GROMACS .gro file of C-alpha atoms in nm:
model
  277
    1MET     CA    1  -2.188  -3.061  -2.645
    2THR     CA    2  -2.274  -2.716  -2.809
    3ASP     CA    3  -2.152  -2.614  -3.150
    4ALA     CA    4  -1.894  -2.382  -3.003
    5THR     CA    5  -1.762  -2.629  -2.747
    6ARG     CA    6  -1.713  -2.884  -3.052
    7ARG     CA    7  -1.519  -2.611  -3.258
    8ALA     CA    8  -1.305  -2.505  -2.939
    9ALA     CA    9  -1.206  -2.867  -2.875
   10LEU     CA   10  -1.126  -2.911  -3.254
   11ALA     CA   11  -0.917  -2.611  -3.267
   12GLU     CA   12  -0.713  -2.740  -2.989
   13ARG     CA   13  -0.685  -3.062  -3.173
   14ALA     CA   14  -0.582  -2.932  -3.488
   15ALA     CA   15  -0.326  -2.681  -3.323
   16ARG     CA   16  -0.178  -2.994  -3.166
   17ALA     CA   17  -0.174  -3.199  -3.464
   18GLY     CA   18   0.010  -2.936  -3.678
   19GLY     CA   19   0.255  -2.859  -3.411
   20VAL     CA   20   0.367  -3.220  -3.373
   21VAL     CA   21   0.438  -3.218  -3.740
   22ALA     CA   22   0.651  -2.894  -3.714
   23ARG     CA   23   0.820  -3.034  -3.432
   24GLU     CA   24   0.944  -3.340  -3.630
   25THR     CA   25   1.203  -3.091  -3.837
   26PHE     CA   26   1.276  -2.855  -3.549
   27ARG     CA   27   1.651  -2.786  -3.546
   28GLU     CA   28   1.705  -3.024  -3.861
   29ASP     CA   29   1.848  -2.914  -4.183
   30LEU     CA   30   1.589  -2.700  -4.335
   31ARG     CA   31   1.565  -2.530  -4.686
   32VAL     CA   32   1.454  -2.182  -4.604
   33GLU     CA   33   1.281  -1.966  -4.865
   34THR     CA   34   1.167  -1.595  -4.849
   35LYS     CA   35   0.827  -1.432  -4.916
   36THR     CA   36   0.790  -1.036  -4.904
   37ASN     CA   37   1.154  -0.955  -4.795
   38LYS     CA   38   1.446  -1.124  -4.693
   39ASN     CA   39   1.384  -1.156  -4.330
   40ASP     CA   40   1.013  -1.307  -4.401
   41VAL     CA   41   1.090  -1.654  -4.418
   42VAL     CA   42   0.905  -1.977  -4.505
   43THR     CA   43   1.004  -2.358  -4.494
   44GLU     CA   44   0.850  -2.689  -4.594
   45ALA     CA   45   0.775  -2.741  -4.217
   46ASP     CA   46   0.520  -2.440  -4.257
   47ARG     CA   47   0.335  -2.602  -4.548
   48ASP     CA   48   0.347  -2.951  -4.396
   49ALA     CA   49   0.198  -2.838  -4.062
   50GLN     CA   50  -0.051  -2.636  -4.239
   51HIS     CA   51  -0.149  -2.943  -4.445
   52GLN     CA   52  -0.211  -3.130  -4.120
   53VAL     CA   53  -0.414  -2.852  -3.943
   54VAL     CA   54  -0.630  -2.834  -4.273
   55SER     CA   55  -0.681  -3.200  -4.293
   56THR     CA   56  -0.777  -3.221  -3.952
   57ILE     CA   57  -1.044  -2.948  -3.960
   58ARG     CA   58  -1.178  -3.078  -4.288
   59ASN     CA   59  -1.216  -3.406  -4.134
   60GLU     CA   60  -1.488  -3.284  -3.932
   61PHE     CA   61  -1.595  -2.977  -4.137
   62PRO     CA   62  -1.508  -3.033  -4.510
   63THR     CA   63  -1.668  -2.726  -4.674
   64GLU     CA   64  -1.605  -2.459  -4.435
   65THR     CA   65  -1.401  -2.142  -4.498
   66LEU     CA   66  -1.012  -2.174  -4.426
   67VAL     CA   67  -0.809  -1.827  -4.370
   68CYS     CA   68  -0.440  -1.958  -4.373
   69GLU     CA   69  -0.115  -1.798  -4.366
   70GLU     CA   70   0.061  -2.012  -4.637
   71ASP     CA   71  -0.086  -2.031  -4.998
   72VAL     CA   72  -0.058  -2.446  -5.009
   73THR     CA   73  -0.334  -2.709  -4.982
   74PRO     CA   74  -0.297  -3.075  -4.870
   75PRO     CA   75  -0.214  -3.300  -5.158
   76GLY     CA   76  -0.486  -3.432  -5.354
   77GLU     CA   77  -0.744  -3.182  -5.191
   78ASP     CA   78  -0.938  -2.906  -5.359
   79VAL     CA   79  -0.925  -2.639  -5.086
   80ASP     CA   80  -1.011  -2.271  -5.116
   81LEU     CA   81  -0.775  -2.084  -4.882
   82ARG     CA   82  -0.841  -1.725  -4.817
   83LYS     CA   83  -0.644  -1.430  -4.668
   84SER     CA   84  -0.914  -1.239  -4.501
   85VAL     CA   85  -1.187  -1.330  -4.255
   86PRO     CA   86  -1.539  -1.346  -4.385
   87GLU     CA   87  -1.804  -1.124  -4.204
   88SER     CA   88  -2.060  -1.408  -4.208
   89GLY     CA   89  -2.077  -1.791  -4.170
   90ARG     CA   90  -1.809  -2.037  -4.000
   91ALA     CA   91  -1.451  -2.026  -4.077
   92TRP     CA   92  -1.121  -2.146  -3.962
   93ILE     CA   93  -0.796  -1.911  -3.900
   94VAL     CA   94  -0.465  -2.110  -3.928
   95ASP     CA   95  -0.105  -2.011  -3.862
   96PRO     CA   96   0.120  -2.335  -3.911
   97ILE     CA   97   0.401  -2.182  -3.753
   98ASP     CA   98   0.406  -1.848  -3.591
   99GLY     CA   99   0.734  -1.751  -3.536
  100THR     CA  100   0.899  -1.906  -3.836
  101ALA     CA  101   1.211  -1.692  -3.774
  102ASN     CA  102   1.261  -1.824  -3.445
  103TYR     CA  103   1.189  -2.179  -3.577
  104VAL     CA  104   1.478  -2.153  -3.852
  105ARG     CA  105   1.727  -2.043  -3.581
  106GLY     CA  106   1.658  -2.331  -3.375
  107ILE     CA  107   1.480  -2.073  -3.094
  108ARG     CA  108   1.218  -2.262  -2.919
  109PHE     CA  109   0.950  -1.999  -2.885
  110TRP     CA  110   0.735  -2.077  -3.188
  111GLY     CA  111   0.392  -2.233  -3.218
  112THR     CA  112   0.080  -2.343  -3.411
  113SER     CA  113  -0.231  -2.141  -3.375
  114VAL     CA  114  -0.613  -2.222  -3.486
  115ALA     CA  115  -0.907  -2.023  -3.434
  116ALA     CA  116  -1.273  -2.118  -3.501
  117VAL     CA  117  -1.481  -1.812  -3.599
  118VAL     CA  118  -1.870  -1.747  -3.641
  119ASP     CA  119  -1.993  -1.453  -3.827
  120GLY     CA  120  -1.639  -1.307  -3.772
  121ASP     CA  121  -1.596  -1.366  -3.387
  122PRO     CA  122  -1.399  -1.632  -3.249
  123VAL     CA  123  -1.570  -1.896  -3.040
  124GLY     CA  124  -1.262  -2.136  -2.993
  125VAL     CA  125  -0.897  -2.107  -3.020
  126ALA     CA  126  -0.579  -2.287  -2.932
  127THR     CA  127  -0.213  -2.179  -2.965
  128TYR     CA  128   0.044  -2.481  -2.914
  129LEU     CA  129   0.399  -2.416  -2.845
  130PRO     CA  130   0.542  -2.780  -2.886
  131SER     CA  131   0.919  -2.685  -2.789
  132GLU     CA  132   0.799  -2.519  -2.475
  133GLY     CA  133   0.551  -2.771  -2.417
  134ASP     CA  134   0.254  -2.549  -2.364
  135ILE     CA  135  -0.092  -2.519  -2.507
  136TYR     CA  136  -0.318  -2.237  -2.451
  137ALA     CA  137  -0.671  -2.283  -2.515
  138ALA     CA  138  -1.022  -2.106  -2.482
  139GLY     CA  139  -1.375  -2.162  -2.551
  140PRO     CA  140  -1.724  -2.072  -2.429
  141GLU     CA  141  -1.651  -2.255  -2.096
  142SER     CA  142  -1.297  -2.213  -2.013
  143VAL     CA  143  -0.961  -2.060  -2.080
  144THR     CA  144  -0.649  -2.272  -1.985
  145ARG     CA  145  -0.274  -2.328  -2.017
  146ASN     CA  146  -0.220  -2.701  -2.032
  147GLY     CA  147  -0.560  -2.756  -1.886
  148THR     CA  148  -0.527  -2.530  -1.594
  149VAL     CA  149  -0.740  -2.221  -1.576
  150MET     CA  150  -0.554  -1.927  -1.639
  151SER     CA  151  -0.600  -1.536  -1.607
  152VAL     CA  152  -0.415  -1.214  -1.684
  153SER     CA  153  -0.182  -1.060  -1.426
  154GLU     CA  154  -0.311  -0.841  -1.150
  155ARG     CA  155  -0.017  -0.576  -1.157
  156THR     CA  156  -0.138  -0.241  -1.158
  157ASP     CA  157   0.183  -0.011  -1.141
  158PRO     CA  158   0.280   0.027  -1.516
  159GLU     CA  159   0.637   0.064  -1.377
  160THR     CA  160   0.648  -0.314  -1.291
  161PHE     CA  161   0.505  -0.411  -1.628
  162ALA     CA  162   0.680  -0.643  -1.859
  163VAL     CA  163   0.550  -0.529  -2.191
  164GLY     CA  164   0.600  -0.736  -2.541
  165LEU     CA  165   0.659  -0.544  -2.871
  166ILE     CA  166   0.484  -0.749  -3.132
  167GLY     CA  167   0.496  -0.697  -3.500
  168TRP     CA  168   0.732  -0.676  -3.770
  169TRP     CA  169   1.084  -0.539  -3.751
  170PRO     CA  170   1.083  -0.250  -3.996
  171THR     CA  171   1.301  -0.288  -4.308
  172LYS     CA  172   1.335   0.072  -4.317
  173GLY     CA  173   1.237   0.340  -4.064
  174GLY     CA  174   1.422   0.207  -3.785
  175ASP     CA  175   1.402   0.546  -3.619
  176ALA     CA  176   1.054   0.532  -3.620
  177TYR     CA  177   1.033   0.202  -3.443
  178ALA     CA  178   1.293   0.363  -3.172
  179SER     CA  179   1.047   0.613  -3.100
  180LEU     CA  180   0.796   0.361  -3.005
  181PHE     CA  181   1.052   0.174  -2.799
  182ARG     CA  182   1.156   0.495  -2.606
  183ALA     CA  183   0.800   0.594  -2.531
  184ALA     CA  184   0.751   0.238  -2.381
  185ALA     CA  185   1.070   0.230  -2.192
  186ASP     CA  186   0.996   0.570  -2.023
  187ARG     CA  187   0.665   0.409  -1.892
  188PHE     CA  188   0.738   0.034  -1.821
  189GLY     CA  189   0.982  -0.185  -1.623
  190ASP     CA  190   1.077  -0.430  -1.889
  191LEU     CA  191   1.045  -0.455  -2.257
  192ARG     CA  192   1.068  -0.798  -2.439
  193ARG     CA  193   1.057  -0.880  -2.819
  194LEU     CA  194   1.024  -1.252  -2.841
  195GLY     CA  195   0.957  -1.302  -3.214
  196CYS     CA  196   0.638  -1.508  -3.194
  197MET     CA  197   0.324  -1.296  -3.196
  198GLN     CA  198   0.068  -1.559  -3.086
  199GLY     CA  199   0.311  -1.666  -2.825
  200VAL     CA  200   0.349  -1.327  -2.672
  201LEU     CA  201  -0.042  -1.271  -2.661
  202SER     CA  202  -0.072  -1.612  -2.506
  203LEU     CA  203   0.193  -1.493  -2.234
  204VAL     CA  204  -0.029  -1.186  -2.161
  205ALA     CA  205  -0.345  -1.415  -2.128
  206SER     CA  206  -0.148  -1.628  -1.872
  207GLY     CA  207  -0.024  -1.325  -1.667
  208SER     CA  208   0.354  -1.383  -1.769
  209LEU     CA  209   0.330  -1.037  -1.950
  210ASP     CA  210   0.125  -0.752  -1.848
  211ALA     CA  211   0.088  -0.594  -2.193
  212ALA     CA  212   0.170  -0.606  -2.571
  213PHE     CA  213   0.131  -0.372  -2.875
  214MET     CA  214   0.204  -0.312  -3.225
  215PRO     CA  215   0.091   0.006  -3.426
  216GLU     CA  216   0.058  -0.201  -3.768
  217ARG     CA  217  -0.253  -0.387  -3.842
  218PRO     CA  218  -0.179  -0.771  -3.770
  219HIS     CA  219  -0.265  -1.044  -4.004
  220PRO     CA  220  -0.582  -1.248  -3.880
  221TRP     CA  221  -0.362  -1.568  -3.819
  222ASP     CA  222  -0.125  -1.371  -3.621
  223ALA     CA  223  -0.362  -1.213  -3.366
  224VAL     CA  224  -0.736  -1.342  -3.359
  225ALA     CA  225  -0.656  -1.640  -3.138
  226GLY     CA  226  -0.444  -1.455  -2.896
  227VAL     CA  227  -0.686  -1.162  -2.856
  228TYR     CA  228  -0.973  -1.400  -2.770
  229LEU     CA  229  -0.735  -1.585  -2.512
  230ILE     CA  230  -0.670  -1.238  -2.345
  231ARG     CA  231  -1.046  -1.139  -2.338
  232ARG     CA  232  -1.153  -1.481  -2.200
  233ALA     CA  233  -0.862  -1.459  -1.932
  234GLY     CA  234  -0.990  -1.103  -1.822
  235GLY     CA  235  -0.776  -0.872  -2.027
  236THR     CA  236  -0.827  -0.601  -2.267
  237ALA     CA  237  -0.762  -0.569  -2.636
  238THR     CA  238  -0.821  -0.233  -2.847
  239ASP     CA  239  -0.670  -0.090  -3.146
  240ILE     CA  240  -0.437   0.191  -3.128
  241HIS     CA  241  -0.734   0.453  -3.084
  242GLY     CA  242  -0.860   0.268  -2.773
  243GLU     CA  243  -1.150   0.120  -2.966
  244ARG     CA  244  -1.243  -0.250  -2.926
  245TRP     CA  245  -1.009  -0.446  -3.131
  246HIS     CA  246  -1.145  -0.622  -3.448
  247TYR     CA  247  -0.942  -0.835  -3.706
  248ASP     CA  248  -0.948  -0.544  -3.926
  249SER     CA  249  -0.854  -0.258  -3.666
  250GLU     CA  250  -0.544  -0.037  -3.719
  251GLY     CA  251  -0.278  -0.182  -3.476
  252LEU     CA  252  -0.333  -0.387  -3.149
  253VAL     CA  253  -0.278  -0.306  -2.799
  254VAL     CA  254  -0.360  -0.562  -2.542
  255SER     CA  255  -0.305  -0.562  -2.151
  256ASN     CA  256  -0.427  -0.700  -1.823
  257GLY     CA  257  -0.662  -0.397  -1.813
  258GLN     CA  258  -0.510  -0.253  -1.493
  259ALA     CA  259  -0.333   0.046  -1.696
  260HIS     CA  260  -0.457  -0.011  -2.030
  261ASP     CA  261  -0.465   0.376  -2.086
  262VAL     CA  262  -0.083   0.399  -1.999
  263VAL     CA  263  -0.011   0.141  -2.268
  264LEU     CA  264  -0.213   0.323  -2.520
  265GLU     CA  265  -0.060   0.645  -2.440
  266ALA     CA  266   0.277   0.499  -2.513
  267VAL     CA  267   0.175   0.354  -2.848
  268GLN     CA  268  -0.004   0.695  -2.944
  269GLU     CA  269   0.294   0.887  -2.829
  270GLY     CA  270   0.546   0.674  -3.033
  271THR     CA  271   0.343   0.680  -3.339
  272THR     CA  272   0.288   1.055  -3.321
  273ILE     CA  273   0.653   1.098  -3.308
  274GLU     CA  274   0.695   0.885  -3.610
  275ALA     CA  275   0.425   1.076  -3.787
  276ALA     CA  276   0.625   1.413  -3.687
  277ASP     CA  277   0.955   1.264  -3.814
   0.00000   0.00000   0.00000
């Protein structure tokens, strides 16, 4: 087994372990707290799931860098958690519950995501959606949903595309978001906002959606795993300028690669309108 294959297997194992912990309190009474604003929510389930993911990784790689959404460490462990991906070395990117707003409302579309990176590039990832019963995983040898090989869709006509709107609903500046929506609605057959970024990226990788986009820079725990899934499944991921996406890029635009220029055009038109306003 190569090192990359070993890391891919551990990413899947850790995502499953964290997701199982979160599932135990799904649709139970929760104490909901807020972080940066009243709609940026967190629960004890987020922390407990992260504890499990981190512990699972550290059992095998006890000294490697951890890039995690939540600022908590497993009880009794001295762990250096970071918010940015190191340019060199080996690291793990963890989102214990992606889609916490869905989770607290009892909506099933949420998941646990883990990515193993080496020198800033992913080598193995997994996103587990416990309430959906799906796990999306990729490594150097395969990209799968529930163990079955998957690929992006083959649709070529953008007017038939189902496109995911990812990112954060603006706390102000709703007109700007509406501009993006209008630019996309003029070009695509259907638009979806599902509330779990890694879940949406997984749907693009599996061909259930044809594209997705956001104009803002995503956090690494919200996007790195999903982008790797999409690329391994034959799709395309760029920033809003059409350059190859990297974890510090401006915005994120992903597609099956068949009409990526049209998706970019929609994002660029929407953000141009935003700037003009």
